[in-house]
mmCIF file of C-alpha atoms in Angstrom:
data_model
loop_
_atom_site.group_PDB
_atom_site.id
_atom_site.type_symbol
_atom_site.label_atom_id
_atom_site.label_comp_id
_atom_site.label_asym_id
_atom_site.label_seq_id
_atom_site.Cartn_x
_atom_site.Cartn_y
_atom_site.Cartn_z
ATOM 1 C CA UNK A 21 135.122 262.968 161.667
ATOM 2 C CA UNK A 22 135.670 264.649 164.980
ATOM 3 C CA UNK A 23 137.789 262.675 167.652
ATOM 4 C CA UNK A 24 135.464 261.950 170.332
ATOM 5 C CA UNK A 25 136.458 260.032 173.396
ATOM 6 C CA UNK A 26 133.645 258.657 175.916
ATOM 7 C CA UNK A 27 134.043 261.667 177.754
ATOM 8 C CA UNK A 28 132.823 263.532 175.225
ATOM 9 C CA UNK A 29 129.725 261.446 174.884
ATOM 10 C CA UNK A 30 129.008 261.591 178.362
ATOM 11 C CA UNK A 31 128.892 265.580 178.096
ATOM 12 C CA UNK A 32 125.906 264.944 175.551
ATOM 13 C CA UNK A 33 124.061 262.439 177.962
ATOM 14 C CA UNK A 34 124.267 264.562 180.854
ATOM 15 C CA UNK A 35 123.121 267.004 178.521
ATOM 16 C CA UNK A 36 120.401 264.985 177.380
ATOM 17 C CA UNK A 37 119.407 264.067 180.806
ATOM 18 C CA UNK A 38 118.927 267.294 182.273
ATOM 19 C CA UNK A 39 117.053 268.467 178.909
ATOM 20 C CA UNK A 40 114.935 265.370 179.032
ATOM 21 C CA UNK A 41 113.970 265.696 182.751
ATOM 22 C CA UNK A 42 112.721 269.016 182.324
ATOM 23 C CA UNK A 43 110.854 267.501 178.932
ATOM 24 C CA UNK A 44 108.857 264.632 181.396
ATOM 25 C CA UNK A 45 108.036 267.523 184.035
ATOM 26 C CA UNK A 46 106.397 269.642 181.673
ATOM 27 C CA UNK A 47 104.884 266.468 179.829
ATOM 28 C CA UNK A 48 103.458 265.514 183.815
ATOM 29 C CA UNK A 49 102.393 268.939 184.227
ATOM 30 C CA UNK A 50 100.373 268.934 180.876
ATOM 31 C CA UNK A 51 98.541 265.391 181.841
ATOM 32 C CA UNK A 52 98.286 265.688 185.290
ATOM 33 C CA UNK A 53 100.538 262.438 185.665
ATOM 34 C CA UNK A 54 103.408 260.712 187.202
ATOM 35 C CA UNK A 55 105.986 260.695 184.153
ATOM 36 C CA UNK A 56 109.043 258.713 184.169
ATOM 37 C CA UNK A 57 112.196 258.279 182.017
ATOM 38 C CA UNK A 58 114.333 255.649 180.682
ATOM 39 C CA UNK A 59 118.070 255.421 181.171
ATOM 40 C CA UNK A 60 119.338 257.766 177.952
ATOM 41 C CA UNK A 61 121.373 256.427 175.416
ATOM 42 C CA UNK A 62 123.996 257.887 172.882
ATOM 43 C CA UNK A 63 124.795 256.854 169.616
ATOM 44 C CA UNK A 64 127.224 257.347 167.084
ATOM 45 C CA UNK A 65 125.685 256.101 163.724
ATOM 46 C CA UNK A 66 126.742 255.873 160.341
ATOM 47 C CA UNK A 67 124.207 257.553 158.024
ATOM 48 C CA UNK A 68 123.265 254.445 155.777
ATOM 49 C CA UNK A 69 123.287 252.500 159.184
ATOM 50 C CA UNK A 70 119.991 254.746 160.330
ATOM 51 C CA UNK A 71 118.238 252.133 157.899
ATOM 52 C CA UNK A 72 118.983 249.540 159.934
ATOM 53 C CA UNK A 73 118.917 251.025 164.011
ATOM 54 C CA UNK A 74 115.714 252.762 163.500
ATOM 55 C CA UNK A 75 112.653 251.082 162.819
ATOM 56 C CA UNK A 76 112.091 252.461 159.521
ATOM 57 C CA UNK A 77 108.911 251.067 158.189
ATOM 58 C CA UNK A 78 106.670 251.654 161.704
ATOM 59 C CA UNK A 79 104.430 254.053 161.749
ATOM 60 C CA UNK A 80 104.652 257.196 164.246
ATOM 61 C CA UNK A 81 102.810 260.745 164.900
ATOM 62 C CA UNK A 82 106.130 262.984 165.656
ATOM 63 C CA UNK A 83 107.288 266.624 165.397
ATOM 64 C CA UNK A 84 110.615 267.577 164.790
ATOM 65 C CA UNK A 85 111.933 271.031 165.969
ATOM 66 C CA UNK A 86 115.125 272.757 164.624
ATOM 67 C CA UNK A 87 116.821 274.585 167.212
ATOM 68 C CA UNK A 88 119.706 277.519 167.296
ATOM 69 C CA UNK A 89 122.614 278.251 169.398
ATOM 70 C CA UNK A 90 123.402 281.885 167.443
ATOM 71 C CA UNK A 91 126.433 282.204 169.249
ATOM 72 C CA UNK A 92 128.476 279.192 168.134
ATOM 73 C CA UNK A 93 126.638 278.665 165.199
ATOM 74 C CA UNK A 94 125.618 275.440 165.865
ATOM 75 C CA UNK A 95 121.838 273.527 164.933
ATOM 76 C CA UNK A 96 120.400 270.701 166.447
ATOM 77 C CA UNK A 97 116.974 268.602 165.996
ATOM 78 C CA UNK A 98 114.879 267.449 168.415
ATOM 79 C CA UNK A 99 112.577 264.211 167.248
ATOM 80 C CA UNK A 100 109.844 263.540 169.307
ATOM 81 C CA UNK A 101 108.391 260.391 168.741
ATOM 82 C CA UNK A 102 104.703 259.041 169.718
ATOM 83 C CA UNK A 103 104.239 255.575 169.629
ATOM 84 C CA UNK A 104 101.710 253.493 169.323
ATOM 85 C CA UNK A 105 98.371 254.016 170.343
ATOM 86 C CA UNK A 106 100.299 257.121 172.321
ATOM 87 C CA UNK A 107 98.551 259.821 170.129
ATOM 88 C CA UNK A 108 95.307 258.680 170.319
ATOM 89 C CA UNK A 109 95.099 258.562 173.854
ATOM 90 C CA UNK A 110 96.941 261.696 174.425
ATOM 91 C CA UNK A 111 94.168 262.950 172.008
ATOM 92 C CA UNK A 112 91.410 261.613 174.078
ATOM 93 C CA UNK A 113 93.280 263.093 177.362
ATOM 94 C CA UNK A 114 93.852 266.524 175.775
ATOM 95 C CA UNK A 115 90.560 266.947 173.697
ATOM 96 C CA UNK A 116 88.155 264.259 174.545
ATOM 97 C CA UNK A 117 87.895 263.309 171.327
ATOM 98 C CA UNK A 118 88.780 259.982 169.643
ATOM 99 C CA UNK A 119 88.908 261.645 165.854
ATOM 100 C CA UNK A 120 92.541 262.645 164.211
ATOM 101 C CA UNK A 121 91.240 265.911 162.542
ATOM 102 C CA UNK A 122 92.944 269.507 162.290
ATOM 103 C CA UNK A 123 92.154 270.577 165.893
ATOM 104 C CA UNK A 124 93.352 266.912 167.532
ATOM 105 C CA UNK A 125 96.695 266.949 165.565
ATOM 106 C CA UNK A 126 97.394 270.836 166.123
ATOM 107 C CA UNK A 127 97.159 269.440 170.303
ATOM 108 C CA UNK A 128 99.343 266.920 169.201
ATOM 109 C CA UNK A 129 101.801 269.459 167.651
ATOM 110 C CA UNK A 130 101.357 271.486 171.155
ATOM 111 C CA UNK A 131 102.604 268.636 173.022
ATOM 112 C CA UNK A 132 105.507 267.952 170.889
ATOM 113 C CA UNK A 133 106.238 271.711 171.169
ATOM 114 C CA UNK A 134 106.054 271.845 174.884
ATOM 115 C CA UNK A 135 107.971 269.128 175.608
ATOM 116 C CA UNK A 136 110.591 270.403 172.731
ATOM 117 C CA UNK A 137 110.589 274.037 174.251
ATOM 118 C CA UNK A 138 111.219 272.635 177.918
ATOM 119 C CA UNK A 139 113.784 270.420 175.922
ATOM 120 C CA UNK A 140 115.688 273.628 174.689
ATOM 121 C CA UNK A 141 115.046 275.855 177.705
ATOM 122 C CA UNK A 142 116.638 273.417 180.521
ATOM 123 C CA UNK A 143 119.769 272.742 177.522
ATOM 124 C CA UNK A 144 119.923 276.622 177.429
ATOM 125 C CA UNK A 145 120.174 277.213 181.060
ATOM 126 C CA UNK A 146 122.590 274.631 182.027
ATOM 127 C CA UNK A 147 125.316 275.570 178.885
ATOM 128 C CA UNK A 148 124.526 279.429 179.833
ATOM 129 C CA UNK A 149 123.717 280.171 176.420
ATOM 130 C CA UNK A 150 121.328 281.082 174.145
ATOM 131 C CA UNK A 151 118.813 278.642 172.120
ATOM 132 C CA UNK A 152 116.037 279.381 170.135
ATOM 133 C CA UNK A 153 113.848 276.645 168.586
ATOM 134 C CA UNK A 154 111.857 277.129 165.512
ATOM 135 C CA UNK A 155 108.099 276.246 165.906
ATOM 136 C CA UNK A 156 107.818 272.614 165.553
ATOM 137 C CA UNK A 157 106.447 270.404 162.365
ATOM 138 C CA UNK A 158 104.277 267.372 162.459
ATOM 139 C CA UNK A 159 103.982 264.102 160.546
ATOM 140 C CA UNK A 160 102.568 260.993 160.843
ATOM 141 C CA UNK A 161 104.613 258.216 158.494
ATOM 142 C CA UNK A 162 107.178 255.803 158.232
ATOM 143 C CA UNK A 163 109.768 256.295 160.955
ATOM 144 C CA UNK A 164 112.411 256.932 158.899
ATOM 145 C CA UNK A 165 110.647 259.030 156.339
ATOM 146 C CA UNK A 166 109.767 261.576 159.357
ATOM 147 C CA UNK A 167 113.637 262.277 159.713
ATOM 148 C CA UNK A 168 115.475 261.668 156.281
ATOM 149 C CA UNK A 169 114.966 265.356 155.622
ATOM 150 C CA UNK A 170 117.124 266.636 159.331
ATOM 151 C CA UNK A 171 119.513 263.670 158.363
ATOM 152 C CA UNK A 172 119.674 265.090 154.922
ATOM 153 C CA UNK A 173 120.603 268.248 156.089
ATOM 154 C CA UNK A 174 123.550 267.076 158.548
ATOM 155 C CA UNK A 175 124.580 264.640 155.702
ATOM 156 C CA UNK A 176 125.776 267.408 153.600
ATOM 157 C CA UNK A 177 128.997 267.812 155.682
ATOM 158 C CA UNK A 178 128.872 264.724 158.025
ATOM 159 C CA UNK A 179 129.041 260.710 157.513
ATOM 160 C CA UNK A 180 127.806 260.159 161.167
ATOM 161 C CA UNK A 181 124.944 261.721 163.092
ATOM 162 C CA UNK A 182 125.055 261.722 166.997
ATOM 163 C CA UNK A 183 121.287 260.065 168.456
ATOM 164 C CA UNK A 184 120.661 260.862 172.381
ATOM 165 C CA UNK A 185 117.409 258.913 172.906
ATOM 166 C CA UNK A 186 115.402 258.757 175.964
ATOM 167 C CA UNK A 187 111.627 257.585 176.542
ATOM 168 C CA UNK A 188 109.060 259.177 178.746
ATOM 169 C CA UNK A 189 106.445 257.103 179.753
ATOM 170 C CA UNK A 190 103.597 257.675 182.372
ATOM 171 C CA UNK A 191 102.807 255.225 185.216
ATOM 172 C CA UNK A 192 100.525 252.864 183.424
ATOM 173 C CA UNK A 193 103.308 252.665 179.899
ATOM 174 C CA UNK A 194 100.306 253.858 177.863
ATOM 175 C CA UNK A 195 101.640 256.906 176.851
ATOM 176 C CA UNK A 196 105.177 256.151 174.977
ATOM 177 C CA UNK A 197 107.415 259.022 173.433
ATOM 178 C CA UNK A 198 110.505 258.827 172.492
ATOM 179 C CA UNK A 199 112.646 262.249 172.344
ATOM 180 C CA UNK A 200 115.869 262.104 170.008
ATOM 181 C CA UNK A 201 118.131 264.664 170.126
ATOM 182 C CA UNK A 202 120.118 265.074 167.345
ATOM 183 C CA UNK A 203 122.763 267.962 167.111
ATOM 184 C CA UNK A 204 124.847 269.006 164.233
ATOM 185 C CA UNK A 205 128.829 268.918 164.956
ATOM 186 C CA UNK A 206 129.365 272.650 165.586
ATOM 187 C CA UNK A 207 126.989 272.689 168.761
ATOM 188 C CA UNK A 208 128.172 269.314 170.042
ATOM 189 C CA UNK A 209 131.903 270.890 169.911
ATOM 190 C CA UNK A 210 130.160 273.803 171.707
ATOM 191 C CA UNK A 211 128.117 271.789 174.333
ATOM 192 C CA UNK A 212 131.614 269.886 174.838
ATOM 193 C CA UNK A 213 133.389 272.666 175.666
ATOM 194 C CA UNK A 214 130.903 274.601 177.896
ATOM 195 C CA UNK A 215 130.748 271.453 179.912
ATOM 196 C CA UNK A 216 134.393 271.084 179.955
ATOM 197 C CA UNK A 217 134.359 275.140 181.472
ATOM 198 C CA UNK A 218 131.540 274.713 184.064
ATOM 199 C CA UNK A 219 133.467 271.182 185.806
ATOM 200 C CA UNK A 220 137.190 273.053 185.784
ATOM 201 C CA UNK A 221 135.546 276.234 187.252
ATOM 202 C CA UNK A 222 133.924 274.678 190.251
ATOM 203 C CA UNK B 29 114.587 235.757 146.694
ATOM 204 C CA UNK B 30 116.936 237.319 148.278
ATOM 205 C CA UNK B 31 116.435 241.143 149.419
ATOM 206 C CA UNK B 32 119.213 243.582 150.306
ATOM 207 C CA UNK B 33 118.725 246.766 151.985
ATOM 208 C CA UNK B 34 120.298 250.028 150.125
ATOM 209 C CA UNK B 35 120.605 252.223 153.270
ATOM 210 C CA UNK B 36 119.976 256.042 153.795
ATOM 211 C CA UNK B 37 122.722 257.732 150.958
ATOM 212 C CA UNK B 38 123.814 254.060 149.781
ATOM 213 C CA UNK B 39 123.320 252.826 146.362
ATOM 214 C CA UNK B 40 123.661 248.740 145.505
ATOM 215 C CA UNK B 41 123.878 246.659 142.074
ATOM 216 C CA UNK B 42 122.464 243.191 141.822
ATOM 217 C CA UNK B 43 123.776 241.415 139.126
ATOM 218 C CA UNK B 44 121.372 238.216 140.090
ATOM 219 C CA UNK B 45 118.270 237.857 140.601
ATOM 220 C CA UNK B 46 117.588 239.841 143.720
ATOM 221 C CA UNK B 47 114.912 242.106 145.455
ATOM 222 C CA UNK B 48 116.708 246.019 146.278
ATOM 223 C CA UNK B 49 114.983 248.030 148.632
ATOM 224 C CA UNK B 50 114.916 251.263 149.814
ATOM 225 C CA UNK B 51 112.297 251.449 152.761
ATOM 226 C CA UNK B 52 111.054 254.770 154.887
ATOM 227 C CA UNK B 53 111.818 257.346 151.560
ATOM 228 C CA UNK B 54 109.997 260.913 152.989
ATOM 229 C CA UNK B 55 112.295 263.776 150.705
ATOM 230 C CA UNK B 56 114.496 260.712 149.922
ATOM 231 C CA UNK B 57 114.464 259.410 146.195
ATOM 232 C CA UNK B 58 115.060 255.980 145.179
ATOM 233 C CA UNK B 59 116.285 255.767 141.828
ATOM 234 C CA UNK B 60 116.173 252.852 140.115
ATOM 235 C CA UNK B 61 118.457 251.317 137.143
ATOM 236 C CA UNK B 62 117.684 248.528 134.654
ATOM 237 C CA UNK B 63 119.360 246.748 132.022
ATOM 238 C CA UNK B 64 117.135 244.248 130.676
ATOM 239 C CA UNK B 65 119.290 242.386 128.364
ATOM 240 C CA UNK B 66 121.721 241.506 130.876
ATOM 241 C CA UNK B 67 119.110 241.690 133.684
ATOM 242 C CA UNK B 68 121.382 244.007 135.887
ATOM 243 C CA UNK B 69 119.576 246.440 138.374
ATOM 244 C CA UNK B 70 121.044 249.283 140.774
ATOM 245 C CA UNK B 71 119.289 251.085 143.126
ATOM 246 C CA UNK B 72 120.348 254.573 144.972
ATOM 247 C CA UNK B 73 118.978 255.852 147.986
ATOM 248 C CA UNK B 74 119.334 259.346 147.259
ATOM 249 C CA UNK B 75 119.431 261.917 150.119
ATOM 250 C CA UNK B 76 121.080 265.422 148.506
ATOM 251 C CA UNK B 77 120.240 267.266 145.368
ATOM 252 C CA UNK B 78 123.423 268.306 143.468
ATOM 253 C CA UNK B 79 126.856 267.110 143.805
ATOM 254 C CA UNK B 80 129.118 266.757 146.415
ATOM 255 C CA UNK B 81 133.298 268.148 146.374
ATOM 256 C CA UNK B 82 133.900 264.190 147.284
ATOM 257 C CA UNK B 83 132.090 262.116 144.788
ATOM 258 C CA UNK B 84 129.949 261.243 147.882
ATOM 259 C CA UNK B 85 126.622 258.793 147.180
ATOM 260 C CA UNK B 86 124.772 261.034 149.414
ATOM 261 C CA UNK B 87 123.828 263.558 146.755
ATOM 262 C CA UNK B 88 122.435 263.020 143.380
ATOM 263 C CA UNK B 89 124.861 263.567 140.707
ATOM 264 C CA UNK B 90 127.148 261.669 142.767
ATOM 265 C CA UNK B 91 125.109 258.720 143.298
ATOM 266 C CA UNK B 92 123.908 258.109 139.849
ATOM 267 C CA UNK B 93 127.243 258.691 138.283
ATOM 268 C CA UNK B 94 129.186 256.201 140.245
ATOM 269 C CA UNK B 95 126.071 253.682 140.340
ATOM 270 C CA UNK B 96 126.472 253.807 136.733
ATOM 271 C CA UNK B 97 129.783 253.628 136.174
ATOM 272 C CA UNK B 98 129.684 250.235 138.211
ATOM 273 C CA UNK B 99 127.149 249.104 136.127
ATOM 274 C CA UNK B 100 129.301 250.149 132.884
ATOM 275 C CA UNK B 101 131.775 247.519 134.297
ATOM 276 C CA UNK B 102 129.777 244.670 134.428
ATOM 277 C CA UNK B 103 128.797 245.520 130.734
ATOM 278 C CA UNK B 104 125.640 247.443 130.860
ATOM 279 C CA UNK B 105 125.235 249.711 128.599
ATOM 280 C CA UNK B 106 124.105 252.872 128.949
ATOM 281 C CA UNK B 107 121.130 253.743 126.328
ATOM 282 C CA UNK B 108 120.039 250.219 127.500
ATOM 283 C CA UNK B 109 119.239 251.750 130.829
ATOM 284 C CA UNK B 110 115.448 252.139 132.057
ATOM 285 C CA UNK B 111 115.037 254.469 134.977
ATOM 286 C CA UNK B 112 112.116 254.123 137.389
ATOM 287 C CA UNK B 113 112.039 256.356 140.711
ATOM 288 C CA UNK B 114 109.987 257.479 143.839
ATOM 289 C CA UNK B 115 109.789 259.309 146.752
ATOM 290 C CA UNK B 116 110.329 263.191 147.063
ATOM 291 C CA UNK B 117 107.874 263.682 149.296
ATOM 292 C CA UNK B 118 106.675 266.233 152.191
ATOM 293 C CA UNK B 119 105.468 264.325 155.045
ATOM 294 C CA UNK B 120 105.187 267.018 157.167
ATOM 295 C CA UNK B 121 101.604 268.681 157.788
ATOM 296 C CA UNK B 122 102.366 272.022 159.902
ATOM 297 C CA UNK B 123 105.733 272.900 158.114
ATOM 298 C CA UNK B 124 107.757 275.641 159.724
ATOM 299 C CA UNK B 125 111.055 274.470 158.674
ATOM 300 C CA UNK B 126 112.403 275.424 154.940
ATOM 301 C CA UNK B 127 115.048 272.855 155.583
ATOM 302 C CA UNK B 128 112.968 270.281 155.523
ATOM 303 C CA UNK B 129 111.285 270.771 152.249
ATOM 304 C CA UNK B 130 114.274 269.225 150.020
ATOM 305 C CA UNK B 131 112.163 266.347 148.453
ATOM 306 C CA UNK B 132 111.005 268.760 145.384
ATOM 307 C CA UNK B 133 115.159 269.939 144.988
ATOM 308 C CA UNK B 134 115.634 265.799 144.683
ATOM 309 C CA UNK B 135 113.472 265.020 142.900
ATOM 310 C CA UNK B 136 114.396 267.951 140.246
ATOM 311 C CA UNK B 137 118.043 267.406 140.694
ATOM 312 C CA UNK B 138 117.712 263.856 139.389
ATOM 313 C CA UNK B 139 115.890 264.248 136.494
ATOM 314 C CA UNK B 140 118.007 267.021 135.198
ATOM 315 C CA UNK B 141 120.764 265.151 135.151
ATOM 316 C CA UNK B 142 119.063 261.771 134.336
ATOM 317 C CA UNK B 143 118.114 264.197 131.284
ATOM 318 C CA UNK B 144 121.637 265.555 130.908
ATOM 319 C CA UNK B 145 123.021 261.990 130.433
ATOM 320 C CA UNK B 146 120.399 260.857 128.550
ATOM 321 C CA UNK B 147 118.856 258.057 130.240
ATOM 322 C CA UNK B 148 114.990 257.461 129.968
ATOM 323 C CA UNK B 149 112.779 257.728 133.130
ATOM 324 C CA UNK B 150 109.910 255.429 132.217
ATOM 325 C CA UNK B 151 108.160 255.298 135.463
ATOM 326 C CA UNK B 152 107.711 257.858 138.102
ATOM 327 C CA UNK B 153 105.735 257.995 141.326
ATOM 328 C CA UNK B 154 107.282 261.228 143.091
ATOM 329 C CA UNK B 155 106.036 264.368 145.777
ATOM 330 C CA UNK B 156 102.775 264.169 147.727
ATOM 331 C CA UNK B 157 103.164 264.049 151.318
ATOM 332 C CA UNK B 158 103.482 260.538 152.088
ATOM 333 C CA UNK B 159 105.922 257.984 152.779
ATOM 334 C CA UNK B 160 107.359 254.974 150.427
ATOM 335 C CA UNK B 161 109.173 251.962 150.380
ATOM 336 C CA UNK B 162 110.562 251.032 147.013
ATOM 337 C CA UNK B 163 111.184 247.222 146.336
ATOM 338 C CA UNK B 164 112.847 246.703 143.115
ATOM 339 C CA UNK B 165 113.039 242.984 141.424
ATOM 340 C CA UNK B 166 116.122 242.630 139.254
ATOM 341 C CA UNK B 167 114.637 240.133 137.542
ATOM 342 C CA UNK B 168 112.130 241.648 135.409
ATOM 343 C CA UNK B 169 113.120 245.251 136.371
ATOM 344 C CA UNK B 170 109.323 245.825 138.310
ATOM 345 C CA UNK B 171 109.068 248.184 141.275
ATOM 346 C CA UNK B 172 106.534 248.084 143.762
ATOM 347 C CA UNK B 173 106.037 251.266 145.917
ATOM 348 C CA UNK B 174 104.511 250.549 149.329
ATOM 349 C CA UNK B 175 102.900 253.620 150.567
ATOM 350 C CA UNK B 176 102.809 254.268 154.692
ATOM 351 C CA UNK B 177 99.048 254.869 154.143
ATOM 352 C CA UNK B 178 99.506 250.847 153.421
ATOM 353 C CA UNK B 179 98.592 251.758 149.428
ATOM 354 C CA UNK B 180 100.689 249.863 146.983
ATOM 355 C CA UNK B 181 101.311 250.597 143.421
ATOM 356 C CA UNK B 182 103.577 248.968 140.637
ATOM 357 C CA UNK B 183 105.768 251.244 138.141
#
């Protein structure tokens, strides 16, 4: 495993933050109300322990979107999580409907990609480089189930998966999401670095 | 009776009477092992088709060979074993990610080599595109899959 020192971890919250902020502003945009976010967390997990921290049997509507930073070669996920009765009012704010058919869930999969591609775009800007998500995929299952395939693909070289988790929720907590970011270890090394650059340069 | 969690890439052996489980499988497979003369049951969490450089539990090959190698110790015997399994599947509905499609490479990875050391899969309930929660009872070797739909079958 990489050494990491808190330092390090802070680098990914503020990196989190600022990604996350832009996420709630776009989300606010979309809905037409006040959004506001949790204090982030980080987390270092063992893969079996992901079992245990997430709550893997509950039931959530999420998209996950792979992301690429060509230059360093490093991938990252981004889980966004609606909870609850989230996606069935964000279906009855977006479409006016109260039905979970093709159309409702492809506005679902909009919002996860907006608030993914704001995600990715305010990361981008503040590390000076270059991201590029994929177009995101939806789900609705078991928590767990949603992600084993992202952790399955970091698992192949890694025993521990970084988590930065926020929540977003508007004014009246009736619309819960939860955004997990969750990098692979060449762009954390990278996002490390760049941060280290941009503080010693000013 | 007891239950005991086999987390995400773990695998566990209950030589009592015990409930395993493997909860929130999407492209996951559990894989389950039975001896039912000495009553003996493993169960693997399997995340990775293939084999690893490390021996590491995460993949397949890996998994079932040192599962069953454990077992071998505690006097199982190998063309004793039963094999049930489930999960392998594709939860997600607008799929733009080829990464994410590894529950069919499991799946296929396990039984090949299940095949390869000839150990009998009598029950499978594997692919479709939902979630599963496998809860396997060492003492009579049953499985029950719990389905995130809330469907429940027995294999």
């Amino acid at each position: 495993m990489v050494e990491l020192n808190n330092l390090d971890l802070d680098a990914l919250k503020e990196l989190g933050n600022i990604g996350a902020g832009h996420a709630a502003t776009s989300l606010s945009k979309l809905l037409g109300r006040t959004i506001s976010m949790s204090v982030p967390e980080i987390r270092v997990v063992r893969i079996p322990e992901l079992s245990k921290i997430i709550d893997a049997e509950k039931i959530v509507s999420g998209t996950i979107t792979a992301f690429k930073d060509p230059l360093c070669k490093g991938e990252g996920y981004l889980y966004v999580m609606f909870l609850g009765d989230t996606p069935k009012k964000l279906i009855s704010v977006l479409c006016n409907s109260d039905d979970f058919g093709e159309y409702e869930l492809s506005a679902l999969l909009e919002v996860g990609n907006i608030i993914s591609s704001s995600f990715c775009g305010a990361m981008a800007d503040f590390l000076e480089v270059e991201i590029i998500p994929a177009p995101p995929s939806l789900a609705q299952d078991y928590a767990l189930a949603v992600i084993d395939a992202v952790v399955s693909r970091l698992a192949e070289s890694n025993d521990y998966v970084f988590l930065f988790e926020v929540m977003l929720r508007d004014e009246h907590d009736l619309l819960e999401t939860y955004i997990v970011l969750i990098p692979d270890i060449a762009f954390f090394e990278n996002v490390v670095k760049m941060l280290k650059r941009k503080v010693w340069s000013i | 009776m007891t239950e005991i969690l086999v987390g995400i890439g773990e695998y566990k052996i209950g030589k009592k009477p015990i409930i395993l489980k493997a909860i929130g499988l999407g492209s996951c497979v559990g894989v389950a092992f039975y001896d039912p003369v000495l009553k003996i049951g493993g169960l693997a969490h399997i995340m990775l088709p293939g084999r690893s450089d490390n021996g590491c539990a995460r993949f397949a090959e890996d998994a079932i060979n040192k599962m069953l190698r454990e077992m071998e110790k505690l006097g199982v015997k190998k063309d004793r074993i039963i094999a049930k399994m489930a999960g392998g599947a594709q939860v997600f509905k607008f799929i733009t990610i080829d990464t994410l499609k590894i529950g069919d490479r499991n799946v296929k990875s396990i039984e090949e080599h299940l095949k390869k050391l000839g150990i009998k899969v009598v029950a499978r309930d594997v692919g479709g595109n939902k979630g599963r929660s496998m809860l396997f009872d060492t003492s009579d070797g049953s499985v029950v899959v719990k389905y995130s739909n809330g469907d429940v079958v027995w294999i």
